[in-house]
mmCIF file of C-alpha atoms in Angstrom:
data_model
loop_
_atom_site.group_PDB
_atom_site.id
_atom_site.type_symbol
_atom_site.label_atom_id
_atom_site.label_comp_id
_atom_site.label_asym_id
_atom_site.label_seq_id
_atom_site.Cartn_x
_atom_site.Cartn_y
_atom_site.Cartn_z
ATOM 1 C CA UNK A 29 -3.813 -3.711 -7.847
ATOM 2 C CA UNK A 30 -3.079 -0.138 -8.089
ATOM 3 C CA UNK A 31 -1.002 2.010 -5.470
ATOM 4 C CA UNK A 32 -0.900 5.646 -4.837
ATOM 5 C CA UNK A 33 2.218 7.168 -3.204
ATOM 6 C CA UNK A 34 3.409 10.260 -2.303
ATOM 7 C CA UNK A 35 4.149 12.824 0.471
ATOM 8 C CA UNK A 36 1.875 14.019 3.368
ATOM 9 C CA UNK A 37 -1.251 15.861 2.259
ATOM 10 C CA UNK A 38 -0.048 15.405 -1.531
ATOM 11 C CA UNK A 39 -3.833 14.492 -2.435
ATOM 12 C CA UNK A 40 -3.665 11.372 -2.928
ATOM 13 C CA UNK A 41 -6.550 10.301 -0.956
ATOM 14 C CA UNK A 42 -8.910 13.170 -2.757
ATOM 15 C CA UNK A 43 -7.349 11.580 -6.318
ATOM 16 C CA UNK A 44 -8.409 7.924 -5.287
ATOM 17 C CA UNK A 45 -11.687 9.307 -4.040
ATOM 18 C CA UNK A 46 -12.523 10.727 -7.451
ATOM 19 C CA UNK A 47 -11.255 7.999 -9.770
ATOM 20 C CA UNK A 48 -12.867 5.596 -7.068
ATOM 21 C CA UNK A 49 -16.120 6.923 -6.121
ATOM 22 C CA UNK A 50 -17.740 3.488 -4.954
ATOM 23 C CA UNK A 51 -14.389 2.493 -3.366
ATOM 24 C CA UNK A 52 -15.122 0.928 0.133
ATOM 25 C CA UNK A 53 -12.090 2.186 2.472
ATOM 26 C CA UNK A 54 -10.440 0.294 4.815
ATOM 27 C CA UNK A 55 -7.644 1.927 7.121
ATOM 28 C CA UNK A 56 -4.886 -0.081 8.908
ATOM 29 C CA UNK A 57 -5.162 0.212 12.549
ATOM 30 C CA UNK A 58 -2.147 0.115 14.487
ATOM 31 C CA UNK A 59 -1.634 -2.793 16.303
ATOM 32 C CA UNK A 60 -4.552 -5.077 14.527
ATOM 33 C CA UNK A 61 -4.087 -7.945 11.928
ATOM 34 C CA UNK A 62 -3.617 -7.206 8.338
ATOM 35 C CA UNK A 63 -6.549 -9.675 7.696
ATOM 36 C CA UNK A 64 -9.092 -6.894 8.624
ATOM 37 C CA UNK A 65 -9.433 -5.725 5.217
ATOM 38 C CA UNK A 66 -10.850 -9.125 4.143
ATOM 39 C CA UNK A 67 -14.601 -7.647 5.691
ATOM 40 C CA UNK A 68 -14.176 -4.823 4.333
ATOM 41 C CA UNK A 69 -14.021 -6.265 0.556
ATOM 42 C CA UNK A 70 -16.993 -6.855 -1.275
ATOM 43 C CA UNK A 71 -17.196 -8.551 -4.334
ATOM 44 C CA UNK A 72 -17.129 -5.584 -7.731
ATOM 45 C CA UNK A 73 -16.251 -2.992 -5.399
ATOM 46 C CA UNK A 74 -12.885 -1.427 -5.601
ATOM 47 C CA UNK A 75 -11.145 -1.443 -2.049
ATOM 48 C CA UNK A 76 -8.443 1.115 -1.191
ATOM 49 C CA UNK A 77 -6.461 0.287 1.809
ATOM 50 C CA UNK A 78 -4.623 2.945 4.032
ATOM 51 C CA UNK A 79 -3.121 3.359 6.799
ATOM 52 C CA UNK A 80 0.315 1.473 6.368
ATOM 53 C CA UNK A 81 3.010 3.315 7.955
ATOM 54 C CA UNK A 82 1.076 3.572 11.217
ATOM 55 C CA UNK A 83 0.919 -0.184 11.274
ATOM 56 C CA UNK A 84 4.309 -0.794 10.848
ATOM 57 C CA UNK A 85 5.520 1.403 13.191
ATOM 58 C CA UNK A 86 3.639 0.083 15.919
ATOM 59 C CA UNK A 87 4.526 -3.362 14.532
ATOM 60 C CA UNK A 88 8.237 -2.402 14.992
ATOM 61 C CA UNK A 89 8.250 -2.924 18.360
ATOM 62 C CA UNK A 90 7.047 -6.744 18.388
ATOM 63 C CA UNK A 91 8.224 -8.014 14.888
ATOM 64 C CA UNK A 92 11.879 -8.445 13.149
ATOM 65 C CA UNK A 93 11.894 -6.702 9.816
ATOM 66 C CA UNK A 94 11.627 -9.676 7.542
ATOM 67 C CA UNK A 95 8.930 -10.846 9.763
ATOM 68 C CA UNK A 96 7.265 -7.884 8.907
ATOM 69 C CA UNK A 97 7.918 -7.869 5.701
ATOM 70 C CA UNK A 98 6.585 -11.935 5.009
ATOM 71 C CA UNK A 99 3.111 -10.879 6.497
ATOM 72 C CA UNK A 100 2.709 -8.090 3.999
ATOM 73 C CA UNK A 101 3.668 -10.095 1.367
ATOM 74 C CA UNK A 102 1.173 -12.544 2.384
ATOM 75 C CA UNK A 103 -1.385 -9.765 2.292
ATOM 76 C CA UNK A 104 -0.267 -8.392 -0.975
ATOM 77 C CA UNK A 105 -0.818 -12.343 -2.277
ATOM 78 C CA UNK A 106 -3.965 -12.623 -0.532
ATOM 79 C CA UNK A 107 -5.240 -8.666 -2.793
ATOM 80 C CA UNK A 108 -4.004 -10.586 -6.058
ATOM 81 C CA UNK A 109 -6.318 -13.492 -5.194
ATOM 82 C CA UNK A 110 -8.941 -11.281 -4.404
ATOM 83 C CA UNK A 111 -8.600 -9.412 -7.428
ATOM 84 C CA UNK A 112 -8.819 -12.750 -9.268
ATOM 85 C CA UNK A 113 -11.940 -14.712 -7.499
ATOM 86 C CA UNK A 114 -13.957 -12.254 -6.069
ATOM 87 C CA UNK A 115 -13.481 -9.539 -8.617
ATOM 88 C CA UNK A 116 -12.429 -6.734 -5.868
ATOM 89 C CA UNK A 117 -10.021 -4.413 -7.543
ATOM 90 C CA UNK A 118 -7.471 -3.294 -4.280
ATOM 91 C CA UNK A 119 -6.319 0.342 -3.970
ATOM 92 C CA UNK A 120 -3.335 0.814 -2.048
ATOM 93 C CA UNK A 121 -2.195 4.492 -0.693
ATOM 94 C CA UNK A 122 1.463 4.852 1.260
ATOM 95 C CA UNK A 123 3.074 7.505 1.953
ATOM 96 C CA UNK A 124 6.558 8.418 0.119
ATOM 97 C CA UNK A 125 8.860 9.152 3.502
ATOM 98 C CA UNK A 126 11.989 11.083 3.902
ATOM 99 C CA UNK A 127 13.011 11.948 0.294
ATOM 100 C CA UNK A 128 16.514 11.145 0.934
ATOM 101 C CA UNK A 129 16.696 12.788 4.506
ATOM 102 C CA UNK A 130 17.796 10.290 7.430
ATOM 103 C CA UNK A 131 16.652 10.913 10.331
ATOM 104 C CA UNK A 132 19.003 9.918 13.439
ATOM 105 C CA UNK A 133 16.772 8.028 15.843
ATOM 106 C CA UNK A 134 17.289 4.184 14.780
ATOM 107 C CA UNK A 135 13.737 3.342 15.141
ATOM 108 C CA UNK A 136 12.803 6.289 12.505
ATOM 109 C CA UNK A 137 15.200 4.985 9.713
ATOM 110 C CA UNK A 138 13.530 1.515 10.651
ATOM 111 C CA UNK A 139 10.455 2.708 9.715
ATOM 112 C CA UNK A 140 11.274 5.085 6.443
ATOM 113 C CA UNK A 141 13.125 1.694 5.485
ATOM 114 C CA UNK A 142 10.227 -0.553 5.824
ATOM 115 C CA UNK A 143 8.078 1.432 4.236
ATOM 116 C CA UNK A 144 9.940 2.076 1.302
ATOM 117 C CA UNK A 145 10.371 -1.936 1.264
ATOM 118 C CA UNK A 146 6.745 -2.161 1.677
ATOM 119 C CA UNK A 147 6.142 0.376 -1.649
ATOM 120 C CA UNK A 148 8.610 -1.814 -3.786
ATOM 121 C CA UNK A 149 6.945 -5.029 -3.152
ATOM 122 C CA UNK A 150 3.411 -3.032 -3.412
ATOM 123 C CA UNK A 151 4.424 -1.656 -6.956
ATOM 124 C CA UNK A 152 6.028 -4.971 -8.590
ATOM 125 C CA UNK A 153 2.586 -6.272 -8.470
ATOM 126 C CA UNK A 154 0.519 -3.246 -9.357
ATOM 127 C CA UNK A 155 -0.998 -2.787 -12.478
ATOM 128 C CA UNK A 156 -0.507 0.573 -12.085
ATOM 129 C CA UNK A 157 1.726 3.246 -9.848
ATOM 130 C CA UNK A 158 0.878 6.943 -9.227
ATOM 131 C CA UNK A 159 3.101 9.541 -7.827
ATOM 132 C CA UNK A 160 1.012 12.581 -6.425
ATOM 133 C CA UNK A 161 2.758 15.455 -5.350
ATOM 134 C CA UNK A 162 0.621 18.558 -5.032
ATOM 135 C CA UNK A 163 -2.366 17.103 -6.066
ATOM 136 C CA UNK A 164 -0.632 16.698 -9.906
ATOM 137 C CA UNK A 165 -0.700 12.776 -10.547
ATOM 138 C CA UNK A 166 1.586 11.252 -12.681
ATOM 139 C CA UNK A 167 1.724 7.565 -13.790
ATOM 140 C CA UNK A 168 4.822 5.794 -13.216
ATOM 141 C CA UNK A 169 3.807 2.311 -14.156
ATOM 142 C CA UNK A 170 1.439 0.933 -16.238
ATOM 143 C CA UNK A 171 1.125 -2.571 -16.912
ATOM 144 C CA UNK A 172 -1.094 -3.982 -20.253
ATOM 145 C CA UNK A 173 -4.325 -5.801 -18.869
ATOM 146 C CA UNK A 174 -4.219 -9.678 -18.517
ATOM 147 C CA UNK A 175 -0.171 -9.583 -18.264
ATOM 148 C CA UNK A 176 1.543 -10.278 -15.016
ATOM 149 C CA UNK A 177 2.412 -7.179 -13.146
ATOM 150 C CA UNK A 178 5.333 -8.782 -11.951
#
């Protein structure tokens, strides 16, 4: 697995887009099951999945956080076994949120906290993080091939 973070209109979807160029894309809808990237994944096709931090927010409203948080980490399980039977190398992009400002409403720090959960369990199993800020990509993380990215 590989993950992509940064800010808002940072590039990072026109960096995966070049480095992936036969990617299959498969964006998070509010509101739906994680599962839905599963028909979106085809076997030696890379798969990037988007879309996170509009699912979670409209997740806030019907899950507790570590409920939240055990169904991602079932998904991010469920990428590593793809990765390892079907040959599907997974793509994630989130968004970096807040840089250190808080906002006030509770529900917004909810979110900025959960997602910034979501990116630490996303990068202990990467291979590989990127930071892109300004369309400049810089490798945080790089993991030697056949060892355990966590």
């Amino acid at each position: 697995m590989q993950l992509f973070i940064g800010g808002a209109c940072a590039g990072k979807r026109d960096t995966v887009s070049e480095r992936f160029p036969v990617a299959r894309w498969h964006r998070l809808e509010p509101g739906t099951p994680l599962e839905g990237w599963r028909e979106t994944a085809i076997s030696g096709e890379p798969l990037v999945v988007t879309g996170w931090a509009g699912w979670i927010e409209a997740a806030l409203a019907t899950r507790t956080d570590d409920g939240l948080r055990r169904e991602w980490e079932q998904t991010l399980d469920a990428f590593a076994d793809a990765e390892r039977e079907r040959a599907v190398e997974v793509v994630v992009i989130l968004p970096e949120m807040g840089r250190g400002i808080v906002p006030m409403a509770v529900e917004e720090r909810r979110l900025r906290d959960l997602t910034g959960w979501l990116a630490q369990d996303v990068a202990e199993r990467s291979e590989a993080v990127w930071y892109v800020r300004h369309g400049l990509v810089q490798r945080l993380r790089q993991v030697k091939p056949g060892a355990d990215a966590r």
